[in-house]
XYZ file of C-alpha atoms in Angstrom:
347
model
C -58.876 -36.575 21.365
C -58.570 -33.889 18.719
C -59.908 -35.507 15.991
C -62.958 -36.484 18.191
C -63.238 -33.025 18.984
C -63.364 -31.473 15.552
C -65.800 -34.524 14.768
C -68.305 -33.605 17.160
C -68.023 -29.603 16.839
C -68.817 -31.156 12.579
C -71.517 -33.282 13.935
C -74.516 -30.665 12.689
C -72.152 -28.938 9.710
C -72.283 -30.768 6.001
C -69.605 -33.308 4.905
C -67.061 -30.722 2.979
C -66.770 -29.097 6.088
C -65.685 -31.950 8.310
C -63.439 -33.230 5.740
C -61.744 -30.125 5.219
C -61.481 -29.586 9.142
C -60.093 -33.141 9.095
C -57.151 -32.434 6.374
C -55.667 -29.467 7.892
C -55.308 -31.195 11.303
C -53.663 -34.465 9.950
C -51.310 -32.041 7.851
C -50.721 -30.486 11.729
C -50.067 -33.380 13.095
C -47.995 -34.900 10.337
C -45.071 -31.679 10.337
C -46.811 -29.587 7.873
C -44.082 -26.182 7.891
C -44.598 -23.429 10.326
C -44.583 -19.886 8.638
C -41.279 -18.307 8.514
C -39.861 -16.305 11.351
C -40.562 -12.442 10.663
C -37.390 -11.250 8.461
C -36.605 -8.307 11.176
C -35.086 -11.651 12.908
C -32.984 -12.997 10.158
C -29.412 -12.403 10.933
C -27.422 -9.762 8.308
C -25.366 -11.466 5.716
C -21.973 -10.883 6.966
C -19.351 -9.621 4.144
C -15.440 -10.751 3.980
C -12.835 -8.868 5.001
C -11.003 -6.880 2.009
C -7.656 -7.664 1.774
C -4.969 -4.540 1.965
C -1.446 -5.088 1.826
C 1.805 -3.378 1.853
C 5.621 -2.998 3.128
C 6.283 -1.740 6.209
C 6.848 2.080 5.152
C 4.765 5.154 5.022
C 2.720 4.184 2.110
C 0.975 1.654 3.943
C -0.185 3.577 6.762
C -2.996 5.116 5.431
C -4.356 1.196 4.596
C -3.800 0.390 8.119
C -6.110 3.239 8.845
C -8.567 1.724 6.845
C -8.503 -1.636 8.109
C -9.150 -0.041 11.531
C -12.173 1.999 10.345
C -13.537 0.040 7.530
C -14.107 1.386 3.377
C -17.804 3.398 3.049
C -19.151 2.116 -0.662
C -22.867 3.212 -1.056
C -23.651 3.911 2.182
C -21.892 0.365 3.723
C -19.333 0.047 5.378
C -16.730 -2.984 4.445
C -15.050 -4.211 6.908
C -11.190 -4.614 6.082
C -7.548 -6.344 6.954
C -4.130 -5.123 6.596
C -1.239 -7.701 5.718
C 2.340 -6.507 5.522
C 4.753 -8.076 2.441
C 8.812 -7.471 2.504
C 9.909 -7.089 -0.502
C 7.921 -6.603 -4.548
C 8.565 -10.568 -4.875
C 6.280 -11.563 -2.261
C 3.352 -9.249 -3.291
C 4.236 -10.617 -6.717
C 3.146 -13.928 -5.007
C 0.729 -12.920 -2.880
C -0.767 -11.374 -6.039
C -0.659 -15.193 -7.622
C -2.215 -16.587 -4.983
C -5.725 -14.476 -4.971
C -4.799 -13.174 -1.406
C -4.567 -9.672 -1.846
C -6.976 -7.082 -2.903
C -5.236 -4.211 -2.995
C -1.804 -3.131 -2.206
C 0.393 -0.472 -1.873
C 2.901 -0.706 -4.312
C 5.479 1.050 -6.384
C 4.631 2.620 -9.390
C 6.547 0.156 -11.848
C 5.210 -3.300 -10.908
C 1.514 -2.734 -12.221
C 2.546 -0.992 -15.214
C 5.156 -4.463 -15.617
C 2.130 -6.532 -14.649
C -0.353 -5.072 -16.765
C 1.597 -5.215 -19.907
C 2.219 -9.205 -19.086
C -1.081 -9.667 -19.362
C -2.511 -9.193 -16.090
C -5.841 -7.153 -16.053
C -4.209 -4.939 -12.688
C -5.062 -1.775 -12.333
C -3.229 1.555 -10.498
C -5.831 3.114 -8.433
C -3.954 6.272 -7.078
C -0.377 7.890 -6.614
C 0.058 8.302 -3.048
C 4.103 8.633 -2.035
C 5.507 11.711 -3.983
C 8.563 11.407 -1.631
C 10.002 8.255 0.597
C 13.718 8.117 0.334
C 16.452 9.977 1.723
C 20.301 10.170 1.681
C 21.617 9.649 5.184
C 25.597 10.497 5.927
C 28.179 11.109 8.146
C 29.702 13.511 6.322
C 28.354 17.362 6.784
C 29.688 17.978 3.521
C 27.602 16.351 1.650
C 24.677 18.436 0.558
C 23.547 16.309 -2.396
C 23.404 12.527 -4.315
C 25.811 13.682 -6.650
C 28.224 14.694 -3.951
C 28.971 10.642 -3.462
C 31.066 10.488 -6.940
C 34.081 8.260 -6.145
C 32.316 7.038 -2.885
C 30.008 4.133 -1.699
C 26.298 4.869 -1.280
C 24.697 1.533 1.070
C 21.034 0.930 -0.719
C 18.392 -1.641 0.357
C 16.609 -1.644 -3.328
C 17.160 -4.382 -5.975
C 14.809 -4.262 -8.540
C 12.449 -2.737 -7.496
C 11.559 1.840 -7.719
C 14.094 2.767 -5.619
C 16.835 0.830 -7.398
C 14.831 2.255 -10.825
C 14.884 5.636 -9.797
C 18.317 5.661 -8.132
C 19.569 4.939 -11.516
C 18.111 7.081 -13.565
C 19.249 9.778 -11.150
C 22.449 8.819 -11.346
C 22.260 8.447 -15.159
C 20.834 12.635 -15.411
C 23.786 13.189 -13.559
C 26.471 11.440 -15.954
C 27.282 9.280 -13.150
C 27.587 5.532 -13.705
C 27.549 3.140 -10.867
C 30.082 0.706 -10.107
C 32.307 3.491 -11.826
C 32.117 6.771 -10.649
C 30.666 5.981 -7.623
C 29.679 2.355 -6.212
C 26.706 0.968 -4.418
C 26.735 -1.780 -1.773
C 23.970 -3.978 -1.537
C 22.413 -4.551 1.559
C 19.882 -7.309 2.680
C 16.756 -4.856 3.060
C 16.664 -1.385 4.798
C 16.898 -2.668 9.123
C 20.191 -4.294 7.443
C 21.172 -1.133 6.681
C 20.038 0.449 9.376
C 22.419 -1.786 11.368
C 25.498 -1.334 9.073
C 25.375 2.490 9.391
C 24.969 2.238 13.637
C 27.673 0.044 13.532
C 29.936 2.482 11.692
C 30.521 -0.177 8.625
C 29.209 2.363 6.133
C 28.687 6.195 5.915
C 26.183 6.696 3.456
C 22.943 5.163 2.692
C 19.623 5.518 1.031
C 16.565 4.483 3.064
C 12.868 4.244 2.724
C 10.842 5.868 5.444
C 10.365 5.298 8.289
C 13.544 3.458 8.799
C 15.778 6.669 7.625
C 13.835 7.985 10.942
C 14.562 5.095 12.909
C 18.063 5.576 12.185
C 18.864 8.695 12.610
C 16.662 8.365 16.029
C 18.640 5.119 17.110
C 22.180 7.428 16.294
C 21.278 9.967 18.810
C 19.709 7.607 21.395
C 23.279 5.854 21.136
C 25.555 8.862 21.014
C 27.339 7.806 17.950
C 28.836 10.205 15.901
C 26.180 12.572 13.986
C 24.223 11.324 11.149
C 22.482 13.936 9.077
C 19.341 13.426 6.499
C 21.087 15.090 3.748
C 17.875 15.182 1.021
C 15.081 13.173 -0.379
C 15.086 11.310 -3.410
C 12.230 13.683 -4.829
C 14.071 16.666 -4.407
C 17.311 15.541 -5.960
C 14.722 14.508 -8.852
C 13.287 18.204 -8.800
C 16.128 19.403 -9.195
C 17.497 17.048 -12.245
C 14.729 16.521 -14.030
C 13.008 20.093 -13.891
C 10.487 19.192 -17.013
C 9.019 16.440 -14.773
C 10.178 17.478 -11.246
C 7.006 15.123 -9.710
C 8.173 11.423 -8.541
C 5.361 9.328 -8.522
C 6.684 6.601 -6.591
C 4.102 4.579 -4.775
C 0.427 3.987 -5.045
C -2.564 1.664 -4.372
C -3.172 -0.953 -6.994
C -6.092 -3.386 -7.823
C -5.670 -6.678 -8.191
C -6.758 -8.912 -11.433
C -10.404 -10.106 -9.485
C -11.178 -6.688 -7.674
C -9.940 -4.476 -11.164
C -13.051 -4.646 -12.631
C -15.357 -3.532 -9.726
C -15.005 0.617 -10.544
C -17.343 1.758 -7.662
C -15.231 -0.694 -4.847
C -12.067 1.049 -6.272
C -13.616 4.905 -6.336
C -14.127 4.313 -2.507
C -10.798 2.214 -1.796
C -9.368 5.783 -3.307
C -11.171 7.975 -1.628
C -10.865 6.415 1.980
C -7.186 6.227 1.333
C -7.308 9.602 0.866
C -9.568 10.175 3.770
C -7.044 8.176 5.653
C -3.908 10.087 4.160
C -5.463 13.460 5.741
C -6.107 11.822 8.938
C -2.468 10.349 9.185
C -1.005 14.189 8.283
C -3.599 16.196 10.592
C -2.758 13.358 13.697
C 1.032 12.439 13.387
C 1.323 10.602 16.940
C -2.386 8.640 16.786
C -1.214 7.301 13.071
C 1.832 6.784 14.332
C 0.343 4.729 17.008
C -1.797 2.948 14.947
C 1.355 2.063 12.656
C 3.660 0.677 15.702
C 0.389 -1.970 16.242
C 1.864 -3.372 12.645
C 5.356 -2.524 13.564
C 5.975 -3.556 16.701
C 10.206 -2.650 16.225
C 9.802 0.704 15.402
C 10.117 3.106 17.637
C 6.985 5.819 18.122
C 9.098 8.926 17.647
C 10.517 7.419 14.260
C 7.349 6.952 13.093
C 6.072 10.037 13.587
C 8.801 11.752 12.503
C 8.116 9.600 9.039
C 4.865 11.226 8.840
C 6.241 14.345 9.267
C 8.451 14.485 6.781
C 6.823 12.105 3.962
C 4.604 13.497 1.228
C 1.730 11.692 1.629
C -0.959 12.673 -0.921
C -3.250 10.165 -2.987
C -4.330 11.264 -6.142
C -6.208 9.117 -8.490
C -4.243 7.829 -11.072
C -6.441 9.487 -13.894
C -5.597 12.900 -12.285
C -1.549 12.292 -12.044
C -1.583 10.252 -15.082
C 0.945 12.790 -17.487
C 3.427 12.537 -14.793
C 3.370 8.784 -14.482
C 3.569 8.424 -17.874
C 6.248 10.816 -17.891
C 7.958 8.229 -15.500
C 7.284 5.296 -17.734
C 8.947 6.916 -20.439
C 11.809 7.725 -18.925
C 12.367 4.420 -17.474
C 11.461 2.638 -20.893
C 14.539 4.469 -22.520
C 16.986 2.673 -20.622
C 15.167 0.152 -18.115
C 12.385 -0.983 -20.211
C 11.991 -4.462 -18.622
C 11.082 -2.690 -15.544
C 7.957 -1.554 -16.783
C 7.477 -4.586 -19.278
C 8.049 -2.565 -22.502
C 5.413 -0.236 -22.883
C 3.281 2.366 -21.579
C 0.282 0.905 -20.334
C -2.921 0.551 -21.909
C -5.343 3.516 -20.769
C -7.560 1.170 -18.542
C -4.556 0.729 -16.277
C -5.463 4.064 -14.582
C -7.861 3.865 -12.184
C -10.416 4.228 -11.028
């Protein structure tokens, strides 16, 4: 009926004309493509999640603020997840596997990874102070006050275990001699140990130093008293490099390369960081969503009492190398040998 149409509307024009008329209707009728919808309509491209990770201490809180809010790089804003790891072995794996982007982490492992040939980088230095001394005694005031006692410790191989013995070692005390340290299976296992009364002095990471000293007084046991942090007992014995740098955010192999992704994964940590100081209780809320066993005063009192400050590595970079040097002159496996090449601080 269409064709007949056009034919007789032709009837008085010339030949080109009706064949032309002709083609574009059998192209109609034969599927010919429609123009595109107007791109307005198009749907966004939709980016994946970054991947944060980190242990379930103070250091990671600031990530977990930014997987809540997102990380701003050139005027976008990335959306982002927060995974929490036990122990260094399990990033190390994590790592292996491509799931992680960044991390918290502490200070050695990057350094160790980098000089094994892994292109990681250390974005920022953001825990100047984690670890305390916890005892029942009131008479001890320091670390070194626990020669020819036992000290209960959570760390391995990993900083705290690094800087507990180098501590130690300023001191001319030698573990397992003048004093000895008992191993337990990761901080809540010490935790438990001290509430049950099967240990009086212990070294914890925050925020489970909080949680037990919290836990003591909710039970009535007999007083427990946060006797000093790791970083002041280092102030005090190392006064040419008094700064700990004991934590920080780290790139991983695919993500090092990107500098502008890590500029802004180091400034909305530090974004975060301020947030997290300025609002103890609403980033300790946020925290308890990722820690479901820890009580809300304990972490706040964590923020509290944790320096929390991230400083691009370039900035801090004397006193981690500082660090590195000490640690190569008796540890120097824990840091793989070496100081790290200067691409290793980020961003």
């Amino acid at each position: 009926m269409r064709i007949l149409l056009i034919c007789r509307i032709a009837a008085s024009r010339s030949g080109t004309t009706v064949l032309v008329l002709l083609l574009a209707l059998l192209l109609a009728a034969c599927g010919a493509p429609q123009a595109p919808a107007a791109a307005a309509s198009a749907p966004e491209p939709t980016d994946e999640p970054l991947r944060l990770a980190g242990p379930g201490a103070v250091v990671s809180f600031p990530l977990m603020r930014m997987a809540e809010v997102g990380v701003t790089v050139d005027g976008r804003v990335l959306p982002a997840e927060f995974r929490l790891w036990q122990s260094a072995d399990q990033l190390r794996v994590m790592l292996a596997r491509g799931e992680v982007d960044y991390s918290a982490t502490p200070a050695n492992l990057p350094a160790l990874m980098a000089n094994r040939g892994e292109p990681v980088r250390l974005l920022n230095v953001s825990v100047w102070g984690l670890l305390w001394l916890v005892s029942r005694d009131p008479q001890v005031r320091d670390f070194g006050d626990l020669r020819g006692r036992t000290l209960l410790t959570p760390f391995r191989r990993d900083m705290g275990a690094i800087a507990l013995h180098e501590l130690y070692a300023a001191q001319g005390l030698e573990p397992g001699h003048d004093l000895q340290l008992r191993q337990a299976r990761d901080a809540l296992d010490a935790v438990a140990l001290m509430l049950a009364g099967q240990a009086d002095h212990a070294v914890l990471p925050e925020p489970t130093a909080s949680l037990l000293l919290q836990r003591n007084r909710n039970e009535g046991g007999a007083p427990l008293y946060r006797v000093q942090s790791l970083e002041a007992a280092w102030a005090l014995r190392f006064p040419q490099q008094p700064e700990l740098p004991q934590a920080g955010v780290m790139a991983a192999a695919p993500r090092a390369a990107d500098t502008a992704l890590a500029q802004a994964i180091v400034a909305a940590y530090a974004e975060a960081s301020r947030w997290c100081k300025d609002d103890p209780p609403a980033c300790a809320a946020l925290a308890r969503r990722h820690l479901p066993h820890m009580p809300l005063p304990a972490l706040e009192e964590s923020i509290r009492v944790t320096r929390l400050d991230g400083l691009p590595t370039a900035q801090v970079r004397p006193q981690l190398e500082a660090l590195y040097r000490l640690i190569l002159a008796s540890q120097p496996e824990a840091v793989g040998g070496r100081l790290p090449d200067p691409a290793f601080y980020g961003p």
